[in-house]
Amino acid sequence: DGGITQSPKYLFRKEGQNVTLSCEQNLNHDAMYWYRQDPGQGLRLIYYSQIVNDFQKGDIAEGYSVSREKKESFPLTVTSAQKNPTAFYLCAVGTGAYNEQFFGPGTRLTVL
Amino acid sequence: QKEVEQDPGPLSVPEGAIVSLNCTYSNSAFQYFMWYRQYSRKGPELLMYTYSSGNKEDGRFTAQVDKSSKYISLFIRDSQPSDSATYLCAMRGPNDYKLSFGAGTTVTVRA
């Protein structure tokens, strides 16, 4: 089964905890992205990676960290420094001349 | 001012009607334009993509780009209840890796 997988689907975090969201792809694409979606707002870019062992901050990177040790995997850690982490998190891969981006099913993070 | 503006709606139409969605943008460097459909609690799925100005048709969907007006549109003909979703526009410049998204328009097609 090909595509982009994100886990878990739902995640609950206590104040002060770090949590890691998983994103895996078997599409063999180099570019991977993390977005955050809040109600009534468009997707906002957190981090992106064009190649293994390299990544860049997006528009709202504060309080987040990533790694890209394998082409297939781009995990996102939401740290305790992120003041308002409750949101829907989407991972995407990019390809093609348009850099069309294809999204995973998302992880909904709730801070208790 | 946001880089990409999109009316959030909600938009409610009867089955079979034409749905008209649009976005305006401020960055004249944008050349690649995309429309995504997002069902509730799901990831967005790519519907259509166009380059520069002009029209593109795919089945019941037509995308239009007017770069002189910085305005893009998506039309859905013969709308179905299964078209009920949030539609997001996205765009980028020639040297951008990231996409700039509109906030999304929520559409309900009534049976």
Coordinates of C-alpha atoms in Angstrom, one line a residue:
Chain A
D1 CA 0.0 0.0 0.0
G2 CA 1.6 3.2 -1.1
G3 CA 1.3 6.7 0.2
I4 CA 1.8 8.8 3.2
T5 CA 1.1 7.6 6.7
Q6 CA 0.8 9.7 9.9
S7 CA 0.6 8.4 13.4
P8 CA -1.1 8.6 15.7
K9 CA -4.4 9.9 14.4
Y10 CA -5.2 11.5 17.8
L11 CA -2.7 12.6 20.4
F12 CA -3.2 14.1 23.8
R13 CA -0.5 16.0 25.6
K14 CA -0.1 17.3 29.0
E15 CA 1.3 20.7 29.6
G16 CA 5.1 20.7 29.6
Q17 CA 5.4 17.5 27.7
N18 CA 7.2 17.0 24.4
V19 CA 5.5 14.8 21.8
T20 CA 6.6 13.4 18.5
L21 CA 4.4 13.0 15.4
S22 CA 5.3 10.4 12.9
C23 CA 5.3 10.9 9.1
E24 CA 6.4 8.1 6.7
Q25 CA 6.2 7.9 2.9
N26 CA 7.0 5.2 0.4
L27 CA 6.6 7.4 -2.7
N28 CA 10.3 8.0 -3.0
H29 CA 9.9 11.8 -3.0
D30 CA 12.7 14.0 -1.7
A31 CA 10.7 16.9 -0.4
M32 CA 8.6 16.6 2.8
Y33 CA 6.7 19.3 4.7
W34 CA 4.9 19.8 8.0
Y35 CA 1.9 22.1 8.2
R36 CA -0.3 23.2 11.0
Q37 CA -4.0 23.8 10.4
D38 CA -6.2 25.8 12.8
P39 CA -10.0 26.4 12.4
G40 CA -10.7 29.2 9.9
Q41 CA -7.0 29.5 8.9
G42 CA -5.1 28.3 6.0
L43 CA -2.3 25.8 6.3
R44 CA 0.9 27.3 7.9
L45 CA 4.3 25.8 7.2
I46 CA 6.3 24.6 10.2
Y47 CA 9.3 23.0 8.6
Y48 CA 10.3 21.5 5.3
S49 CA 13.1 19.2 4.0
Q50 CA 14.3 19.0 0.4
I51 CA 16.8 16.2 1.0
V52 CA 18.0 13.8 3.7
N53 CA 19.9 15.4 6.6
D54 CA 18.8 18.9 5.6
F55 CA 15.7 20.9 6.6
Q56 CA 14.6 24.5 6.8
K57 CA 12.3 26.5 9.1
G58 CA 9.0 27.5 7.8
D59 CA 6.8 30.4 8.9
I60 CA 6.0 29.1 12.4
A61 CA 8.9 26.9 13.5
E62 CA 9.2 28.2 17.1
G63 CA 8.5 25.5 19.6
Y64 CA 8.9 22.7 17.0
S65 CA 11.8 20.5 15.9
V66 CA 12.3 18.0 13.1
S67 CA 14.8 15.5 11.8
R68 CA 15.4 13.9 8.4
E69 CA 17.7 10.9 8.9
K70 CA 15.9 8.8 6.2
K71 CA 14.2 9.7 3.0
E72 CA 11.1 7.9 4.1
S73 CA 10.7 9.6 7.4
F74 CA 10.2 13.2 8.7
P75 CA 9.1 13.2 12.3
L76 CA 8.0 16.4 14.0
T77 CA 8.5 17.0 17.7
V78 CA 6.2 19.5 19.4
T79 CA 8.1 20.8 22.4
S80 CA 6.9 22.4 25.7
A81 CA 8.1 25.7 24.2
Q82 CA 5.1 25.7 21.8
K83 CA 2.6 27.8 23.7
N84 CA -0.5 26.8 21.8
P85 CA 0.0 23.4 20.2
T86 CA -3.6 22.2 19.9
A87 CA -4.1 21.9 16.2
F88 CA -4.4 19.5 13.2
Y89 CA -1.0 18.6 11.9
L90 CA -0.4 17.6 8.3
C91 CA 2.6 16.1 6.6
A92 CA 3.0 16.4 2.9
V93 CA 5.4 15.3 0.2
G94 CA 6.2 17.4 -2.8
T95 CA 7.0 16.4 -6.4
G96 CA 6.8 17.5 -10.0
A97 CA 7.3 20.7 -11.8
Y98 CA 4.6 22.4 -9.9
N99 CA 5.9 21.0 -6.6
E100 CA 2.4 19.5 -6.2
Q101 CA 2.1 18.5 -2.6
F102 CA 0.3 15.4 -1.4
F103 CA -0.9 15.2 2.1
G104 CA -1.2 12.5 4.7
P105 CA -4.3 11.9 6.8
G106 CA -3.2 14.2 9.6
T107 CA -2.7 14.0 13.4
R108 CA -5.0 15.9 15.7
L109 CA -3.1 17.1 18.8
T110 CA -4.9 18.2 21.9
V111 CA -3.3 19.7 25.0
L112 CA -5.0 18.8 28.2
Chain B
Q1 CA -3.0 41.9 4.5
K2 CA -2.8 38.2 3.9
E3 CA -0.9 37.0 0.9
V4 CA -3.8 34.9 -0.2
E5 CA -7.4 35.8 0.5
Q6 CA -10.3 33.3 0.3
D7 CA -13.8 33.9 1.4
P8 CA -14.5 31.2 4.1
G9 CA -18.2 31.0 3.2
P10 CA -20.0 28.9 4.1
L11 CA -21.5 28.3 0.7
S12 CA -24.7 26.2 0.4
V13 CA -26.1 25.2 -3.0
P14 CA -28.7 22.7 -4.2
E15 CA -27.6 19.5 -6.0
G16 CA -26.9 20.1 -9.6
A17 CA -25.9 23.8 -9.2
I18 CA -22.6 25.3 -10.3
V19 CA -20.3 26.1 -7.4
S20 CA -18.0 29.1 -7.9
L21 CA -15.0 29.5 -5.7
N22 CA -12.3 32.1 -5.8
C23 CA -9.1 33.4 -4.3
T24 CA -7.2 36.7 -4.7
Y25 CA -3.5 37.1 -4.0
S26 CA -1.0 40.0 -3.7
N27 CA 2.3 38.4 -4.8
S28 CA 2.6 39.0 -8.6
A29 CA 5.4 36.4 -8.6
F30 CA 3.0 33.5 -8.1
Q31 CA 2.9 31.3 -11.2
Y32 CA 1.7 27.9 -10.0
F33 CA -1.8 27.5 -8.7
M34 CA -3.5 24.6 -7.1
W35 CA -6.9 23.7 -5.6
Y36 CA -7.3 21.2 -2.9
R37 CA -10.4 19.5 -1.4
Q38 CA -10.5 18.6 2.2
Y39 CA -13.2 16.5 3.8
S40 CA -13.8 17.0 7.5
R41 CA -11.0 15.6 9.7
K42 CA -9.0 14.4 6.6
G43 CA -5.9 15.6 4.8
P44 CA -6.3 17.8 1.7
E45 CA -6.4 16.1 -1.6
L46 CA -5.1 17.8 -4.8
L47 CA -7.9 18.5 -7.3
M48 CA -6.3 20.6 -10.0
Y49 CA -3.2 22.6 -10.7
T50 CA -2.5 25.2 -13.4
Y51 CA 0.4 27.2 -14.5
S52 CA 0.3 31.0 -15.2
S53 CA -2.9 32.3 -16.8
G54 CA -5.7 30.4 -18.6
N55 CA -8.3 27.7 -18.0
K56 CA -8.0 24.1 -17.3
E57 CA -10.8 21.6 -17.3
D58 CA -11.0 18.1 -15.7
G59 CA -14.4 16.5 -15.7
R60 CA -16.8 18.6 -13.7
F61 CA -14.0 20.9 -12.5
T62 CA -12.7 24.0 -14.2
A63 CA -9.8 26.1 -12.9
Q64 CA -9.2 29.6 -14.1
V65 CA -6.3 32.0 -13.5
D66 CA -6.3 35.7 -14.2
K67 CA -2.8 36.9 -13.4
S68 CA -3.5 40.5 -14.4
S69 CA -6.2 40.7 -11.7
K70 CA -4.4 38.3 -9.3
Y71 CA -7.5 36.2 -9.2
I72 CA -8.1 32.5 -9.5
S73 CA -11.3 30.5 -9.6
L74 CA -12.6 27.0 -9.4
F75 CA -16.0 26.0 -10.8
I76 CA -17.8 22.8 -10.1
R77 CA -20.5 21.8 -12.5
D78 CA -23.4 19.5 -11.7
S79 CA -22.5 19.6 -8.0
Q80 CA -23.2 16.5 -5.9
P81 CA -23.6 16.0 -2.2
S82 CA -20.2 14.3 -2.2
D83 CA -18.7 17.6 -3.3
S84 CA -19.5 18.9 0.2
A85 CA -16.1 19.8 1.7
T86 CA -13.7 22.7 2.3
Y87 CA -11.8 23.9 -0.8
L88 CA -8.4 25.4 -0.4
C89 CA -6.5 27.4 -3.0
A90 CA -2.7 27.3 -2.9
M91 CA 0.0 28.9 -5.0
R92 CA 3.7 29.5 -5.2
G93 CA 6.3 31.5 -7.1
P94 CA 8.9 30.0 -9.5
N95 CA 11.6 29.7 -6.9
D96 CA 9.5 28.8 -3.9
Y97 CA 9.4 25.5 -2.2
K98 CA 6.5 26.4 0.0
L99 CA 2.9 26.9 -1.0
S100 CA 0.9 29.8 0.2
F101 CA -2.7 28.7 1.1
G102 CA -6.0 30.4 1.4
A103 CA -8.0 29.8 4.5
G104 CA -10.5 27.6 2.6
T105 CA -14.2 27.9 1.6
T106 CA -16.7 25.4 3.1
V107 CA -19.2 24.1 0.6
T108 CA -22.4 22.2 1.3
V109 CA -24.3 20.7 -1.6
R110 CA -27.9 20.0 -0.5
A111 CA -29.6 16.8 -1.9

